[in-house]
Short mmCIF file of C-alpha atoms and ligand atoms in Angstrom, two decimals:
data_model
loop_
_atom_site.label_atom_id
_atom_site.label_comp_id
_atom_site.label_asym_id
_atom_site.label_seq_id
_atom_site.Cartn_x
_atom_site.Cartn_y
_atom_site.Cartn_z
CA MET A 1 -14.08 22.32 -4.85
CA LYS A 2 -17.46 20.99 -5.84
CA SER A 3 -20.04 20.09 -3.28
CA PHE A 4 -21.59 16.63 -3.22
CA ASP A 5 -24.86 18.26 -4.38
CA GLU A 6 -23.25 19.18 -7.67
CA LEU A 7 -22.44 15.54 -8.33
CA ASN A 8 -26.14 14.74 -8.75
CA LEU A 9 -26.02 11.50 -6.85
CA ILE A 10 -29.25 9.70 -6.06
CA ASP A 11 -30.85 10.45 -2.73
CA PRO A 12 -29.91 7.20 -0.88
CA LEU A 13 -26.26 7.97 -1.61
CA ARG A 14 -26.55 11.57 -0.47
CA ARG A 15 -27.97 10.29 2.78
CA ALA A 16 -25.13 7.81 3.22
CA ILE A 17 -22.60 10.59 2.55
CA ALA A 18 -24.32 12.73 5.16
CA ASP A 19 -24.25 9.79 7.60
CA GLU A 20 -20.49 9.59 7.04
CA LYS A 21 -20.25 13.34 7.66
CA TYR A 22 -18.36 13.92 4.44
CA GLU A 23 -18.73 17.58 3.61
CA VAL A 24 -17.02 18.01 0.27
CA PRO A 25 -15.78 15.52 -2.30
CA THR A 26 -12.05 14.89 -2.24
CA GLU A 27 -10.12 15.88 -5.33
CA ILE A 28 -10.22 12.43 -6.90
CA GLN A 29 -13.95 12.19 -6.20
CA ALA A 30 -14.68 15.61 -7.71
CA GLN A 31 -12.62 14.78 -10.79
CA THR A 32 -13.76 11.20 -11.28
CA ILE A 33 -17.41 10.82 -10.26
CA PRO A 34 -19.02 12.96 -13.02
CA ASP A 35 -17.13 11.11 -15.77
CA VAL A 36 -17.85 7.68 -14.32
CA ILE A 37 -21.53 8.59 -14.18
CA LYS A 38 -21.29 9.53 -17.87
CA GLY A 39 -19.90 6.05 -18.57
CA ARG A 40 -16.32 7.07 -19.35
CA ASP A 41 -13.30 4.88 -18.62
CA ILE A 42 -10.90 6.26 -16.03
CA LEU A 43 -7.16 6.10 -15.55
CA GLY A 44 -6.73 7.33 -11.99
CA CYS A 45 -3.36 7.96 -10.48
CA ALA A 46 -4.12 8.11 -6.78
CA GLN A 47 -2.78 6.66 -3.61
CA THR A 48 -4.56 5.29 -0.63
CA GLY A 49 -5.94 8.00 1.62
CA THR A 50 -7.18 10.18 -1.24
CA GLY A 51 -10.76 8.93 -1.07
CA LYS A 52 -10.38 6.85 -4.22
CA THR A 53 -12.59 4.02 -2.99
CA ALA A 54 -15.59 6.33 -2.82
CA ALA A 55 -14.50 7.82 -6.15
CA PHE A 56 -15.45 4.56 -7.83
CA ALA A 57 -17.92 3.08 -5.31
CA LEU A 58 -20.29 6.09 -5.32
CA PRO A 59 -20.85 6.34 -9.09
CA ILE A 60 -21.11 2.56 -9.36
CA LEU A 61 -23.75 2.48 -6.63
CA ASN A 62 -25.43 5.43 -8.33
CA ARG A 63 -25.74 3.39 -11.50
CA LEU A 64 -26.94 0.23 -9.75
CA GLY A 65 -29.35 2.17 -7.55
CA ALA A 66 -30.87 3.94 -10.54
CA GLN A 67 -31.19 0.64 -12.45
CA ASN A 68 -32.84 -1.00 -9.44
CA ARG A 69 -32.46 -4.46 -10.95
CA LYS A 70 -32.31 -7.74 -9.12
CA SER A 71 -28.97 -9.46 -8.68
CA ILE A 72 -28.41 -12.59 -10.74
CA PRO A 73 -26.87 -15.72 -9.21
CA ASN A 74 -23.17 -16.10 -10.05
CA SER A 75 -23.27 -13.19 -12.48
CA PRO A 76 -22.06 -9.90 -11.00
CA ARG A 77 -22.64 -6.61 -12.81
CA VAL A 78 -19.58 -5.03 -11.25
CA LEU A 79 -16.19 -6.59 -10.56
CA VAL A 80 -13.62 -4.85 -8.37
CA LEU A 81 -10.20 -6.49 -8.35
CA ALA A 82 -7.88 -5.78 -5.44
CA PRO A 83 -4.40 -7.16 -4.78
CA THR A 84 -4.89 -8.27 -1.16
CA ARG A 85 -7.66 -9.66 0.95
CA GLU A 86 -7.32 -6.74 3.39
CA LEU A 87 -7.97 -4.31 0.61
CA ALA A 88 -10.82 -6.44 -0.76
CA ILE A 89 -12.46 -6.46 2.67
CA GLN A 90 -12.08 -2.71 3.01
CA ILE A 91 -13.59 -2.09 -0.41
CA GLY A 92 -16.48 -4.40 0.48
CA GLU A 93 -17.02 -2.38 3.66
CA SER A 94 -17.07 0.82 1.62
CA PHE A 95 -19.77 -0.55 -0.69
CA ALA A 96 -21.76 -1.58 2.37
CA THR A 97 -21.31 1.85 3.98
CA TYR A 98 -22.16 3.96 0.95
CA GLY A 99 -24.88 1.56 -0.19
CA ARG A 100 -26.58 1.24 3.17
CA HIS A 101 -29.80 2.92 1.97
CA LEU A 102 -29.88 0.88 -1.22
CA ARG A 103 -30.64 -2.77 -1.82
CA ILE A 104 -27.38 -3.56 -3.51
CA LYS A 105 -25.65 -6.79 -2.63
CA HIS A 106 -21.94 -7.34 -2.71
CA ALA A 107 -19.86 -10.50 -2.43
CA LEU A 108 -16.25 -10.96 -1.40
CA VAL A 109 -13.91 -13.52 -2.86
CA PHE A 110 -10.32 -13.98 -1.68
CA GLY A 111 -7.92 -16.81 -0.96
CA GLY A 112 -6.63 -18.22 2.29
CA VAL A 113 -10.08 -19.22 3.55
CA SER A 114 -12.60 -21.86 2.57
CA GLN A 115 -14.51 -21.09 -0.60
CA VAL A 116 -17.76 -22.66 0.67
CA ASN A 117 -19.31 -19.50 2.10
CA GLN A 118 -18.10 -17.42 -0.82
CA VAL A 119 -19.79 -19.79 -3.27
CA ARG A 120 -23.00 -19.68 -1.22
CA VAL A 121 -23.10 -15.87 -1.39
CA LEU A 122 -22.40 -15.97 -5.14
CA ASN A 123 -25.22 -18.48 -5.65
CA ARG A 124 -27.62 -16.12 -3.92
CA GLY A 125 -26.58 -13.37 -6.34
CA ALA A 126 -24.56 -10.20 -5.85
CA HIS A 127 -24.50 -7.00 -7.88
CA VAL A 128 -20.93 -6.21 -6.94
CA LEU A 129 -18.12 -8.73 -6.63
CA VAL A 130 -14.92 -7.64 -4.88
CA ALA A 131 -12.15 -10.17 -5.46
CA THR A 132 -8.47 -10.94 -5.41
CA PRO A 133 -7.23 -12.43 -8.70
CA GLY A 134 -6.22 -15.96 -7.65
CA ARG A 135 -9.45 -17.02 -5.97
CA LEU A 136 -11.52 -15.27 -8.61
CA LEU A 137 -9.89 -17.38 -11.33
CA ASP A 138 -10.36 -20.56 -9.28
CA LEU A 139 -14.06 -19.88 -8.88
CA MET A 140 -14.44 -18.86 -12.51
CA ASN A 141 -12.78 -22.10 -13.59
CA GLN A 142 -15.12 -24.06 -11.35
CA GLY A 143 -18.10 -22.37 -12.98
CA HIS A 144 -19.16 -20.39 -9.91
CA ILE A 145 -18.66 -17.01 -11.55
CA SER A 146 -19.55 -15.80 -15.00
CA LEU A 147 -18.49 -12.37 -16.18
CA ASP A 148 -20.85 -12.33 -19.17
CA ARG A 149 -23.18 -9.76 -17.63
CA LEU A 150 -20.44 -7.53 -16.32
CA GLU A 151 -21.00 -3.82 -16.88
CA VAL A 152 -18.22 -2.21 -14.85
CA PHE A 153 -14.70 -3.46 -14.17
CA VAL A 154 -12.51 -1.78 -11.54
CA LEU A 155 -8.83 -2.55 -11.15
CA ASP A 156 -7.57 -1.11 -7.88
CA GLU A 157 -3.91 -0.69 -6.97
CA ALA A 158 -2.77 -1.98 -10.33
CA ASP A 159 0.88 -1.29 -9.59
CA ARG A 160 0.72 -3.44 -6.50
CA MET A 161 -0.91 -6.23 -8.51
CA LEU A 162 2.06 -6.26 -10.83
CA ASP A 163 4.52 -6.08 -7.94
CA MET A 164 2.86 -9.17 -6.55
CA GLY A 165 3.22 -11.06 -9.82
CA PHE A 166 -0.47 -11.05 -10.70
CA LEU A 167 0.03 -10.00 -14.31
CA PRO A 168 -0.63 -13.47 -15.84
CA ASP A 169 -3.77 -13.88 -13.69
CA LEU A 170 -4.89 -10.39 -14.63
CA LYS A 171 -4.49 -11.09 -18.32
CA ARG A 172 -6.57 -14.24 -17.97
CA ILE A 173 -9.31 -12.35 -16.17
CA ILE A 174 -9.26 -9.46 -18.63
CA SER A 175 -9.63 -11.90 -21.53
CA LYS A 176 -12.94 -13.02 -20.01
CA LEU A 177 -14.43 -9.54 -19.67
CA PRO A 178 -17.20 -8.62 -22.08
CA GLU A 179 -16.16 -6.26 -24.87
CA LYS A 180 -18.80 -3.74 -23.94
CA ARG A 181 -17.99 -2.54 -20.47
CA GLN A 182 -16.80 0.43 -18.48
CA SER A 183 -13.31 0.12 -16.97
CA LEU A 184 -11.88 2.09 -14.08
CA PHE A 185 -8.19 1.72 -13.45
CA PHE A 186 -6.42 2.98 -10.34
CA SER A 187 -2.76 2.93 -9.53
CA ALA A 188 -0.55 4.87 -7.13
CA THR A 189 2.21 5.04 -9.71
CA VAL A 190 2.17 4.59 -13.46
CA PRO A 191 5.47 3.04 -14.54
CA PRO A 192 5.68 1.86 -18.19
CA LYS A 193 4.32 -1.65 -17.51
CA ILE A 194 1.24 -0.18 -15.85
CA ALA A 195 0.73 2.30 -18.66
CA GLN A 196 0.85 -0.60 -21.11
CA LEU A 197 -1.69 -2.59 -19.12
CA ALA A 198 -3.96 0.44 -18.85
CA LYS A 199 -3.77 1.00 -22.58
CA SER A 200 -4.83 -2.57 -23.27
CA LEU A 201 -7.78 -2.25 -20.91
CA LEU A 202 -9.17 1.25 -21.28
CA ARG A 203 -11.01 2.95 -24.11
CA ASP A 204 -10.50 6.67 -24.49
CA PRO A 205 -10.02 7.09 -20.75
CA VAL A 206 -10.22 10.28 -18.76
CA SER A 207 -6.91 10.64 -16.92
CA VAL A 208 -7.06 11.86 -13.37
CA ASP A 209 -3.89 12.44 -11.40
CA VAL A 210 -4.16 13.42 -7.79
CA THR A 211 -0.78 12.40 -6.48
CA PRO A 212 -1.45 14.61 -3.51
CA GLU A 213 0.78 16.87 -1.57
CA THR A 214 0.21 14.79 1.52
CA THR A 215 1.57 11.65 0.01
CA SER A 216 4.26 13.04 -2.23
CA VAL A 217 7.70 11.94 -1.23
CA GLU A 218 8.98 15.52 -0.89
CA ARG A 219 7.10 15.90 2.38
CA ILE A 220 9.00 13.03 3.88
CA GLU A 221 12.49 13.41 5.22
CA GLN A 222 14.41 10.57 3.63
CA ARG A 223 17.78 9.27 4.70
CA VAL A 224 19.87 6.28 3.92
CA LEU A 225 22.17 4.53 6.38
CA PHE A 226 24.87 2.30 4.96
CA VAL A 227 25.16 -0.76 7.11
CA GLU A 228 26.23 -4.36 6.78
CA GLN A 229 23.36 -6.79 6.58
CA THR A 230 24.50 -8.53 9.77
CA LYS A 231 24.49 -5.28 11.73
CA LYS A 232 21.02 -4.17 10.76
CA LYS A 233 19.26 -5.65 13.77
CA ALA A 234 21.52 -3.78 16.20
CA LEU A 235 21.07 -0.56 14.27
CA LEU A 236 17.32 -0.94 14.23
CA GLU A 237 17.22 -1.51 17.95
CA GLN A 238 19.35 1.54 18.54
CA LEU A 239 17.16 3.68 16.32
CA VAL A 240 13.79 2.74 17.75
CA ARG A 241 15.07 3.51 21.23
CA SER A 242 16.12 6.99 20.13
CA GLU A 243 14.42 10.13 21.28
CA GLY A 244 11.64 11.31 19.01
CA VAL A 245 11.03 7.91 17.47
CA GLY A 246 7.40 6.98 18.00
CA PRO A 247 5.24 4.48 16.16
CA THR A 248 7.53 2.92 13.60
CA LEU A 249 6.76 0.76 10.62
CA VAL A 250 9.63 -1.50 9.58
CA PHE A 251 9.72 -3.20 6.19
CA THR A 252 11.52 -6.45 5.52
CA LYS A 253 11.86 -8.33 2.27
CA THR A 254 10.61 -11.67 3.54
CA LYS A 255 8.12 -13.08 6.01
CA ARG A 256 10.93 -14.91 7.79
CA GLY A 257 12.86 -11.69 8.03
CA ALA A 258 9.84 -9.97 9.56
CA ASN A 259 9.58 -12.71 12.19
CA HIS A 260 13.28 -12.61 13.02
CA VAL A 261 13.37 -8.85 13.40
CA THR A 262 10.25 -8.90 15.59
CA GLU A 263 11.62 -11.66 17.80
CA ARG A 264 14.91 -9.86 18.28
CA LEU A 265 13.23 -6.57 19.19
CA THR A 266 10.83 -8.28 21.57
CA ARG A 267 13.64 -10.22 23.22
CA ASN A 268 15.39 -6.95 23.90
CA GLY A 269 12.39 -5.30 25.47
CA ILE A 270 10.99 -3.37 22.52
CA LYS A 271 7.31 -3.94 21.93
CA ALA A 272 6.95 -5.18 18.37
CA ALA A 273 4.58 -7.22 16.24
CA ALA A 274 4.84 -8.73 12.78
CA ILE A 275 2.30 -8.64 10.00
CA HIS A 276 2.71 -10.75 6.88
CA GLY A 277 0.98 -13.16 4.58
CA ASN A 278 1.66 -16.26 6.67
CA LYS A 279 -0.31 -14.86 9.57
CA SER A 280 -4.00 -15.52 9.84
CA GLN A 281 -6.40 -12.70 9.16
CA SER A 282 -7.20 -12.43 12.88
CA ALA A 283 -3.51 -12.39 13.85
CA ARG A 284 -2.92 -9.55 11.39
CA GLN A 285 -5.87 -7.61 12.73
CA ARG A 286 -4.61 -8.11 16.29
CA ALA A 287 -1.14 -6.86 15.38
CA LEU A 288 -2.60 -3.82 13.65
CA GLU A 289 -4.87 -3.05 16.55
CA ALA A 290 -1.94 -3.28 18.98
CA PHE A 291 0.02 -0.86 16.79
CA ARG A 292 -2.92 1.49 16.40
CA THR A 293 -3.47 1.67 20.15
CA ASN A 294 0.24 2.12 20.89
CA ARG A 295 0.55 -1.19 22.68
CA VAL A 296 3.40 -2.00 20.34
CA GLN A 297 5.80 0.62 19.11
CA VAL A 298 7.08 -1.24 16.09
CA LEU A 299 5.13 -3.02 13.40
CA VAL A 300 7.30 -5.16 11.15
CA ALA A 301 5.71 -5.82 7.79
CA THR A 302 6.31 -7.19 4.36
CA ASP A 303 5.18 -5.08 1.41
CA VAL A 304 2.21 -7.23 0.63
CA ALA A 305 0.85 -7.28 4.17
CA ALA A 306 1.34 -3.56 4.66
CA ARG A 307 -0.91 -2.78 1.75
CA GLY A 308 -4.08 -1.17 2.91
CA ILE A 309 -2.78 -0.26 6.33
CA ASP A 310 -4.16 3.15 7.09
CA VAL A 311 -2.47 4.28 10.28
CA ASP A 312 -1.98 7.89 11.23
CA GLY A 313 0.85 9.11 13.42
CA ILE A 314 3.65 6.83 12.20
CA THR A 315 6.74 8.93 12.92
CA HIS A 316 9.22 6.67 11.12
CA VAL A 317 9.21 4.20 8.32
CA ILE A 318 12.34 2.09 8.30
CA ASN A 319 13.34 0.11 5.26
CA TYR A 320 15.22 -2.67 6.98
CA GLU A 321 15.80 -4.03 3.52
CA LEU A 322 15.34 -2.10 0.33
CA PRO A 323 12.52 -3.30 -1.91
CA LEU A 324 13.29 -5.02 -5.19
CA GLU A 325 10.74 -2.84 -6.98
CA PRO A 326 11.58 0.84 -6.58
CA GLU A 327 7.86 1.73 -6.68
CA SER A 328 7.43 -0.14 -3.41
CA TYR A 329 9.75 2.38 -1.79
CA VAL A 330 7.28 5.13 -2.56
CA HIS A 331 4.40 3.08 -1.16
CA ARG A 332 6.36 2.25 1.95
CA ILE A 333 7.50 5.72 2.85
CA GLY A 334 4.04 7.09 2.10
CA ARG A 335 2.90 5.30 5.26
CA THR A 336 4.46 8.08 7.26
CA GLY A 337 3.69 11.71 6.68
CA ARG A 338 0.01 10.97 6.26
CA ALA A 339 -2.77 13.49 6.61
CA GLY A 340 -0.43 16.42 6.13
CA ALA A 341 1.99 15.39 8.88
CA SER A 342 5.65 15.22 8.07
CA GLY A 343 7.47 11.96 8.53
CA ILE A 344 10.88 10.39 8.45
CA ALA A 345 11.88 7.48 6.27
CA LEU A 346 15.17 5.73 6.95
CA SER A 347 16.59 3.11 4.66
CA PHE A 348 19.21 0.58 5.65
CA CYS A 349 21.39 -0.17 2.68
CA SER A 350 23.91 -2.98 2.65
CA ALA A 351 26.66 -3.22 0.06
CA GLY A 352 24.57 -5.67 -1.92
CA GLU A 353 21.64 -3.27 -2.04
CA ARG A 354 23.45 -0.34 -3.65
CA ASN A 355 21.89 -1.03 -7.03
CA LEU A 356 18.40 -1.04 -5.47
CA LEU A 357 19.11 2.36 -3.94
CA GLN A 358 20.15 3.66 -7.34
CA ASP A 359 16.89 2.39 -8.87
CA ILE A 360 14.94 4.19 -6.17
CA GLU A 361 16.82 7.43 -6.67
CA ARG A 362 16.17 7.21 -10.38
CA LEU A 363 12.46 6.73 -9.80
CA ILE A 364 12.00 9.53 -7.28
CA GLY A 365 14.32 11.80 -9.23
CA GLN A 366 16.45 12.73 -6.25
CA LYS A 367 19.36 11.48 -4.21
CA VAL A 368 18.46 10.08 -0.82
CA GLU A 369 20.57 11.95 1.67
CA VAL A 370 23.02 9.92 3.71
CA ASP A 371 22.41 10.05 7.44
CA ALA A 372 25.88 11.18 8.30
CA ASP A 373 24.87 11.97 11.88
CA HIS A 374 24.62 8.35 12.67
CA PRO A 375 27.79 6.50 13.56
CA ALA A 376 26.58 3.62 11.51
CA SER A 377 26.57 5.60 8.37
CA ALA A 378 30.01 7.00 7.81
CA VAL A 379 29.42 7.53 4.19
CA ALA A 380 30.65 4.73 2.12
CA GLY A 381 32.56 5.93 -0.86
CA GLU A 382 32.51 9.55 0.23
CA LYS A 383 33.83 9.80 3.74
CA VAL A 384 35.66 6.53 3.95
CA PRO A 385 38.64 6.95 1.67
CA THR A 386 39.28 3.95 -0.48
CA ARG A 387 42.83 2.83 -0.10
CA PRO A 388 44.77 2.11 -3.24
CA GLN A 389 44.54 -1.55 -3.88
CA ARG A 390 47.66 -3.58 -3.29
CA ARG A 391 48.66 -6.31 -5.61
CA GLY A 392 47.08 -9.62 -4.66
CA GLN A 393 44.62 -7.90 -2.38
CA ARG A 394 40.94 -8.45 -3.00
CA PRO A 395 39.18 -5.28 -4.10
CA ARG A 396 37.31 -3.55 -1.34
CA ARG A 397 33.65 -3.11 -1.86
CA PRO A 398 33.28 0.48 -2.87
CA GLY A 399 33.46 2.63 0.18
CA TRP A 400 32.51 -0.17 2.47
CA SER A 401 34.34 -0.65 5.72
CA ARG A 402 33.89 -2.24 9.08
CA GLU A 403 33.57 1.23 10.55
CA THR A 404 30.34 1.71 8.70
CA SER A 405 28.58 -1.07 10.56
CA ALA A 406 25.91 -0.53 13.15
CA SER A 407 27.63 -1.27 16.37
CA SER A 408 31.28 -1.54 15.56
CA GLY A 409 33.66 0.79 17.31
CA GLN A 410 33.23 2.82 20.43
CA GLY A 411 31.62 5.71 18.68
CA ALA A 412 28.75 3.59 17.59
CA LYS A 413 28.01 2.61 21.13
CA GLN A 414 28.28 6.03 22.63
CA LYS A 415 26.58 8.19 20.10
CA ARG A 416 22.85 7.94 19.68
CA ARG A 417 20.99 9.02 16.67
CA ARG A 418 19.31 12.33 17.11
CA PRO A 419 16.33 12.86 14.88
CA LYS A 420 16.79 15.77 12.55
CA ARG A 421 13.69 17.41 13.86
CA LYS A 422 10.73 16.52 15.89
CA PRO A 423 7.98 14.97 13.83
CA GLN A 424 5.22 17.47 13.49
CA GLY A 425 1.57 16.75 13.73
CA ALA A 426 2.18 13.28 15.12
CA LYS A 427 -1.18 12.15 16.32
CA PRO A 428 -1.97 9.02 18.23
CA SER A 429 -1.86 6.32 15.63
CA LYS A 430 -5.15 5.18 14.27
CA VAL A 431 -6.37 2.65 11.83
CA ALA A 432 -9.47 4.04 10.19
CA ALA A 433 -12.38 1.96 11.36
CA GLY A 434 -12.70 -0.75 8.76
CA SER A 435 -9.79 1.03 7.21
CA ARG A 436 -9.96 1.66 3.56
CA SER A 437 -7.64 0.88 0.74
P1 AMP B 501 -9.40 5.84 0.53
O1 AMP B 501 -8.44 6.67 -0.24
O2 AMP B 501 -10.51 5.32 -0.31
O3 AMP B 501 -8.66 4.77 1.26
O4 AMP B 501 -10.12 6.75 1.64
C1 AMP B 501 -9.43 7.27 2.73
C2 AMP B 501 -10.34 7.74 3.86
O5 AMP B 501 -11.01 8.93 3.50
C3 AMP B 501 -11.44 6.76 4.24
O6 AMP B 501 -11.36 6.58 5.65
C4 AMP B 501 -12.74 7.43 3.86
O7 AMP B 501 -13.78 7.15 4.79
C5 AMP B 501 -12.39 8.90 3.90
N1 AMP B 501 -13.14 9.70 2.91
C6 AMP B 501 -13.45 9.38 1.66
N2 AMP B 501 -14.10 10.39 1.04
C7 AMP B 501 -14.18 11.39 1.93
C8 AMP B 501 -14.73 12.73 1.89
N3 AMP B 501 -15.30 13.22 0.80
N4 AMP B 501 -14.66 13.49 3.01
C9 AMP B 501 -14.06 13.00 4.13
N5 AMP B 501 -13.51 11.76 4.24
C10 AMP B 501 -13.56 10.96 3.15
#
């Protein structure tokens, strides 16, 4: 592994790196920084937690610091696009941290808050603009932002952008970028749609893939529990009370779902909080902080809100509902098993979600093992014999029976789920200060 010295960064950046007590570049940094400094485009396949923010922020600051030019009102030289405001804020913090010995200004632009202050900062001039797509387009349309002088374009978490339906916005933004530019493209996964987008954006890119050991799905013990939708709440409650289940992140499909699940858990004495897009920024931060400091055991999140959460020590991720996009499954379960720890991911699958499970299994290239230990998951289709259908009888859903539900039958009440093994390396949960992407 290279040392930071070998990267030939300017002195103010070396000092900032020393302040941060970083000793060696992470893999993505070692592989990316030299090529970005040379001006090459990058296609980076890297998840959160790999140090990817510094992988683009350091060489960009290196360029701006060496240029030592004044910022121009409403005309950034660098645009970083992020899917969520949390991520945008974290990226902004990274530029501030690494650029603390430089006189580089950055501006943040995201929706959900008044644009007045954002416009004021843009009018004063910023070298680096970190933005979410919707608000960026609004401000561009109002004439507050021009991309004519843009030199570097960064697209972070491209797969998430597409999951969130930002593709039309992205295309509009990309059409406004100057021809001559450097583009850096980061995505945790590269499904065909992302590859297509990258191809349209990048010129002769250097491909860097650091899907690391620590975030690869093999490290995570994955199980599926077949359960009727209506029995999921009871099953969840039972699970989070089980021995060995510590800080748990629960994913629901909708914001309403997240609220309902949280209310039910709280009503039954389990400390839980919800985090989703309808909550204010401060409410989200409060919920995260409570989770980080173990004041709540369960954080219930939607995919969008969970983006950018960097919490160590999550013992379980529970997919209360399976995601519509199989890639989201990988993002979700990657929230456990961080920093080399192993983790457990449990997915609740109702009869109507079978096809989503199949999509996931296709993507990860493996079958998700059925949690046969749990009374709720007598395996549909395998252990529950399907009776021959009588004439006039409605077909049974494949392998689906009342016995498979969370709390039906005596057995379900008496037996408790035993975790397969104790989670190793579970540390007190922590959100990295000003947590990064
Ligand atoms: P990211 O993948 O950008 O979200 O970064 C994940 C975390 O790694 C952040 O908390 C960074 O402060 C930290 N980090 C980034 N680069 C390094 C490094 N070279 N050495 C140690 N920590 C780092």
